[in-house]
mmCIF file of C-alpha atoms in Angstrom:
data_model
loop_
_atom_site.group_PDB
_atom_site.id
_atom_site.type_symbol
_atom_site.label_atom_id
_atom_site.label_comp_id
_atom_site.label_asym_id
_atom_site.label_seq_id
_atom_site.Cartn_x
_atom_site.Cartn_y
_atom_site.Cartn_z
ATOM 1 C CA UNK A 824 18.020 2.134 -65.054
ATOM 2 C CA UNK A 825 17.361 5.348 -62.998
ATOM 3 C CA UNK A 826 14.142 4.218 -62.126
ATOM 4 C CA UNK A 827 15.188 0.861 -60.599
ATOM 5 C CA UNK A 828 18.165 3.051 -58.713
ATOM 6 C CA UNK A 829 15.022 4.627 -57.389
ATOM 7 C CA UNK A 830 13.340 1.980 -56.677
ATOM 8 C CA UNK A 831 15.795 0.443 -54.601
ATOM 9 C CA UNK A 832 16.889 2.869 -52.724
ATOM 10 C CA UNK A 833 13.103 3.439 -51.759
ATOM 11 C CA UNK A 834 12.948 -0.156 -50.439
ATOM 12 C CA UNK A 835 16.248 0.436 -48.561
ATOM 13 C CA UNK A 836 14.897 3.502 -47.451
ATOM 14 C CA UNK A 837 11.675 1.668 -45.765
ATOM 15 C CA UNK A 838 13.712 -1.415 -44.370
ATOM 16 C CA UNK A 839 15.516 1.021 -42.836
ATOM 17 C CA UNK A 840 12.830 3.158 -41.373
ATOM 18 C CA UNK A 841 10.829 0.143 -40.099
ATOM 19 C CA UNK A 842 13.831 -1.271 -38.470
ATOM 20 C CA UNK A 843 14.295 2.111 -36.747
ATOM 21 C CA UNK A 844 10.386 2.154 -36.353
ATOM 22 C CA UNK A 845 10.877 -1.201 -34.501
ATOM 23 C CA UNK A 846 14.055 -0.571 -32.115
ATOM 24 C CA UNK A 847 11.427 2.464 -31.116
ATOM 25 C CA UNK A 848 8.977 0.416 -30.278
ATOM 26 C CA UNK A 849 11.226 -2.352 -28.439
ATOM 27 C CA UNK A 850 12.743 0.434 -26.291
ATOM 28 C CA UNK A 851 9.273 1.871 -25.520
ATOM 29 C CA UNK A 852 7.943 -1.409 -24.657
ATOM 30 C CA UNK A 853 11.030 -1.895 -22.112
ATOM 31 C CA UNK A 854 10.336 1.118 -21.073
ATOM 32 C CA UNK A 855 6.866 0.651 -20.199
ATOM 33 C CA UNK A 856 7.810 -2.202 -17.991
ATOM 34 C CA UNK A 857 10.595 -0.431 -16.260
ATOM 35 C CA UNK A 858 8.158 2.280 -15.322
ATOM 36 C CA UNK A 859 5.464 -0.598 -14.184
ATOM 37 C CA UNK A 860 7.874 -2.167 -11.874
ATOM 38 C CA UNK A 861 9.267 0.959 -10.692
ATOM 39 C CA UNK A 862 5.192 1.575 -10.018
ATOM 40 C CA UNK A 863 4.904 -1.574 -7.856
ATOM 41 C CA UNK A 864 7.511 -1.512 -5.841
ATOM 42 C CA UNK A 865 6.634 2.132 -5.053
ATOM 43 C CA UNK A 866 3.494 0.784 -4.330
ATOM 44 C CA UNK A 867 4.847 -1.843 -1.863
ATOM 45 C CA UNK A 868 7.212 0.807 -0.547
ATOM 46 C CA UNK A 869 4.078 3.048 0.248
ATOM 47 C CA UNK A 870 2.299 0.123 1.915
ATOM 48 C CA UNK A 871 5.159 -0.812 4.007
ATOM 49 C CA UNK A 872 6.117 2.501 5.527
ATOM 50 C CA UNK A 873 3.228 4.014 6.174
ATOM 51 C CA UNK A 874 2.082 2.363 8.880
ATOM 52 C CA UNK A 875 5.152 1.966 10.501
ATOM 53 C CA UNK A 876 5.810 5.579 10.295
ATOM 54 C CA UNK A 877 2.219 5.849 11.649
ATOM 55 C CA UNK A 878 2.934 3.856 14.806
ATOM 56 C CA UNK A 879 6.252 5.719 15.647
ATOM 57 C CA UNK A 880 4.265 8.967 15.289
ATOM 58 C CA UNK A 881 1.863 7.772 17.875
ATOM 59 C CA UNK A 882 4.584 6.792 20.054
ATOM 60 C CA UNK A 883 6.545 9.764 20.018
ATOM 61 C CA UNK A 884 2.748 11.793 20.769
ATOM 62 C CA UNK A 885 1.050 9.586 22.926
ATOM 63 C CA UNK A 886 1.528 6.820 25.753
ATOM 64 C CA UNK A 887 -0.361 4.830 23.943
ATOM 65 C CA UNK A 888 1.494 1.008 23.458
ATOM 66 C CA UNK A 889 1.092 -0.072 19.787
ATOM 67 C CA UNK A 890 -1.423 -2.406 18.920
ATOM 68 C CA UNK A 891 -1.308 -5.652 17.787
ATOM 69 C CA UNK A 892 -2.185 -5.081 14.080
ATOM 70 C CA UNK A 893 1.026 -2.462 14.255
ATOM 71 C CA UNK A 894 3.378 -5.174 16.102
ATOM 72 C CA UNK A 895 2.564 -7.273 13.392
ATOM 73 C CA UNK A 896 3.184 -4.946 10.757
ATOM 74 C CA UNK A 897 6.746 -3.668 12.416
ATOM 75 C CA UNK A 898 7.446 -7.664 12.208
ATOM 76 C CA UNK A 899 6.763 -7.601 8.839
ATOM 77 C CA UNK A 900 8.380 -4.541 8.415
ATOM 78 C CA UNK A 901 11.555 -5.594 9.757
ATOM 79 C CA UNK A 902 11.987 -8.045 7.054
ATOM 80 C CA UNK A 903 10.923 -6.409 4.020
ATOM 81 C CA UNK A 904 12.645 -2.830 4.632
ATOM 82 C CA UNK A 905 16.044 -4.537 3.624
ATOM 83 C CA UNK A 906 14.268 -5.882 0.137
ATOM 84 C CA UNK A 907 12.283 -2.708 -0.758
ATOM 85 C CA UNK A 908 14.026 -0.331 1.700
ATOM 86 C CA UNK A 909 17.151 1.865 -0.025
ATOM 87 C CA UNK A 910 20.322 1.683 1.521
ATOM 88 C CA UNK A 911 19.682 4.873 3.515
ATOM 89 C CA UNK A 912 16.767 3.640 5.200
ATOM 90 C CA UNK A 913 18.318 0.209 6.134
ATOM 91 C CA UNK A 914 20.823 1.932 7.700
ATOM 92 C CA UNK A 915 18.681 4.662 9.620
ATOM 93 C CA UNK A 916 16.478 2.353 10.766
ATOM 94 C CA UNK A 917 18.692 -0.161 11.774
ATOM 95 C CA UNK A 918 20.209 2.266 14.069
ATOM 96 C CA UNK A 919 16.725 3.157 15.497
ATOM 97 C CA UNK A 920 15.661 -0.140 16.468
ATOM 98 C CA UNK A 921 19.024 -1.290 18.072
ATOM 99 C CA UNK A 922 18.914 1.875 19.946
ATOM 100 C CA UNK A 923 15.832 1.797 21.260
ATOM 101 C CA UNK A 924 16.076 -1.056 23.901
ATOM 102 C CA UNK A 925 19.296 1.107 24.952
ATOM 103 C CA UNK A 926 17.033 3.752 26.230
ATOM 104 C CA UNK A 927 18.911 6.837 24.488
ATOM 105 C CA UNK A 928 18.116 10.020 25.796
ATOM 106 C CA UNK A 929 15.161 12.151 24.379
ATOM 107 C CA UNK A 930 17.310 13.648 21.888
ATOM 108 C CA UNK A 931 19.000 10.917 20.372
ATOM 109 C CA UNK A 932 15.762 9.761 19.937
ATOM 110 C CA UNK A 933 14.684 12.473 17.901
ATOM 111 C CA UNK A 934 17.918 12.500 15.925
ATOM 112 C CA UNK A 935 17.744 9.028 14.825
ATOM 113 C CA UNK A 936 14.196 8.942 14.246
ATOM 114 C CA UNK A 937 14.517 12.467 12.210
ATOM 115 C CA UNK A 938 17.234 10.634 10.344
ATOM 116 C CA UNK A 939 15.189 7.295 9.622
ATOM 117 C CA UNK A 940 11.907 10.159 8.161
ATOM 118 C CA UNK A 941 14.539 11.830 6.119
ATOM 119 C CA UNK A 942 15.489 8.488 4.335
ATOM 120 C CA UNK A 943 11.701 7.497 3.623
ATOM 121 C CA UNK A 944 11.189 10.909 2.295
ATOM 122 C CA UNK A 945 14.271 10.251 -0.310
ATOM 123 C CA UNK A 946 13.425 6.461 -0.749
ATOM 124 C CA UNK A 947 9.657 7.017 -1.605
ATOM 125 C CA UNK A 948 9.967 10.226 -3.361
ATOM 126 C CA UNK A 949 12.502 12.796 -4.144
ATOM 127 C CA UNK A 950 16.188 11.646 -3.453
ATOM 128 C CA UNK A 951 17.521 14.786 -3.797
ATOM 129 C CA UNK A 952 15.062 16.316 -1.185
ATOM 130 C CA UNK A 953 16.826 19.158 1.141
ATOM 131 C CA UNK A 954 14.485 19.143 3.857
ATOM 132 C CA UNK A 955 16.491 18.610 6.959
ATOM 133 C CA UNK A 956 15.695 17.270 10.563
ATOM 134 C CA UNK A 957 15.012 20.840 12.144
ATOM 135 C CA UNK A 958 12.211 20.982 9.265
ATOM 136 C CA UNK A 959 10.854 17.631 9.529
ATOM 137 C CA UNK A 960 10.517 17.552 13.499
ATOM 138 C CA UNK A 961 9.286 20.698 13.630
ATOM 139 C CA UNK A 962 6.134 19.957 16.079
ATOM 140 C CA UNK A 963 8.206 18.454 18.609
ATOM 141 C CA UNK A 964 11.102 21.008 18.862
ATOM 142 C CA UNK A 965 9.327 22.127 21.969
ATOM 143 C CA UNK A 966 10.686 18.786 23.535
ATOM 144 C CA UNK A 967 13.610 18.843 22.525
ATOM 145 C CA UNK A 968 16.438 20.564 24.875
ATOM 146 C CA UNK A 969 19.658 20.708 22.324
ATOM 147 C CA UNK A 970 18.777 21.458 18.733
ATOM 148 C CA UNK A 971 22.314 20.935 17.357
ATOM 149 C CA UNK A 972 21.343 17.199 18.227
ATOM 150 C CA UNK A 973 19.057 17.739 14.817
ATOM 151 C CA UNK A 974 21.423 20.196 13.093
ATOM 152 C CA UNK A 975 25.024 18.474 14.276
ATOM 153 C CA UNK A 976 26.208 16.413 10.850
ATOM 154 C CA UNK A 977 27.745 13.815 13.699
ATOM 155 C CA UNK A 978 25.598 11.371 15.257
ATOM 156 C CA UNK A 979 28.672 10.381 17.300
ATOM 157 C CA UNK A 980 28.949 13.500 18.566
ATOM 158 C CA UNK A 981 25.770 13.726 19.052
ATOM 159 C CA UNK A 982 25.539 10.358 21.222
ATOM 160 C CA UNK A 983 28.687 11.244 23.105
ATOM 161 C CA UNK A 984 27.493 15.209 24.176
ATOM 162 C CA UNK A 985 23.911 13.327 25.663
ATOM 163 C CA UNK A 986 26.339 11.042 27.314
ATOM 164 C CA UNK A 987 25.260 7.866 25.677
ATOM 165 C CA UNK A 988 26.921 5.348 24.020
ATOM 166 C CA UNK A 989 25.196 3.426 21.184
ATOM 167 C CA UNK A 990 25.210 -0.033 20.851
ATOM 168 C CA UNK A 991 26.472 -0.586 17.673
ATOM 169 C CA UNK A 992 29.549 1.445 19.661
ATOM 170 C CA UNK A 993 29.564 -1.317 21.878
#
C-alpha cells in the first residue's frame, strides 16, 4: 500500500511540476512578444524622430529652408507622433508647431523646442531622465538673452516676460 501512496503522489508531484513548467513557459512566451512589440515600435519611434529632430537642428543652426524629403517627413510626422508619440511629446510638440507661425521671440523658441527634445529623450529612452533644458541646449546658450526662459518651470510666465502671447492663449 505504501508503495502505491508513493506512487501517486509521484504522479501528482509531476502533473504538478509540468503544469507549473507550462504557466512558465506561457508567461515567457508572452513575454517575448511584449518585448518584440515594445522593439518595433521603438523602432518606428527612432525612425520617426530622428529626422525631424534633424531638420529642426538645422533650422535653429543654419538659414538653410528644409528640403523637400524633410517637408515630407514633418507631414508624415505630424500624423504619426500622436500614434507612436507619448503624451509628453504630443503635447510639446503641439505647442511648437502652433507657435511657430506666431513668430515667438528667440527665447520662447528655445524653451519650447528644449521642451519638445526633453520629451523625445523620455519617450525613446529613459523616462525618468533628469537632464534639463539648460543641459540639452547647451550650444546655443550663447543666443539666448534670458536663461530663466530654460530654467523658469512656467511657460506662461515665460511667454508673458518676452511679451508674447501664445496662441493656444488666444
Amino acid at each position: 500500500m505504501s508503495a502505491i501512496v508513493v506512487a501517486v503522489i509521484a504522479a501528482v508531484a509531476s502533473v504538478a511540476a509540468a503544469v507549473v513548467a507550462g504557466r512558465f513557459a506561457m508567461a515567457s512566451r508572452r513575454f517575448e512578444a511584449r518585448l518584440q512589440r515594445v522593439g518595433q515600435v521603438s523602432e518606428h519611434k527612432r525612425e520617426m524622430y530622428v529626422p525631424l529632430v534633424d531638420m529642426l537642428e538645422r533650422m535653429f543652426t543654419s538659414d538653410d529652408p528644409p528640403t523637400v524629403d524633410e517637408l515630407a517627413h514633418k507631414r508624415h510626422f505630424d500624423t504619426w507622433v500622436n500614434v507612436y508619440g507619448s503624451d509628453g511629446a504630443v503635447r510639446a510638440y503641439s505647442r511648437f508647431m502652433q507657435a511657430l507661425p506666431a513668430q515667438p521671440p528667440g527665447d520662447v523658441q528655445f524653451r519650447l523646442y528644449a521642451d519638445f527634445l526633453l520629451e523625445v529623450r523620455k519617450d525613446m529612452g529613459d523616462p525618468s531622465s533628469s537632464v534639463d533644458r539648460l543641459q540639452i541646449l547647451g550650444p546655443r546658450l550663447a543666443d539666448l538673452k534670458d536663461r530663466s526662459s530654460l530654467t523658469d518651470p512656467d511657460l506662461d510666465a515665460v511667454c508673458e516676460r518676452a511679451g508674447w502671447t501664445p496662441p493656444w492663449h488666444e
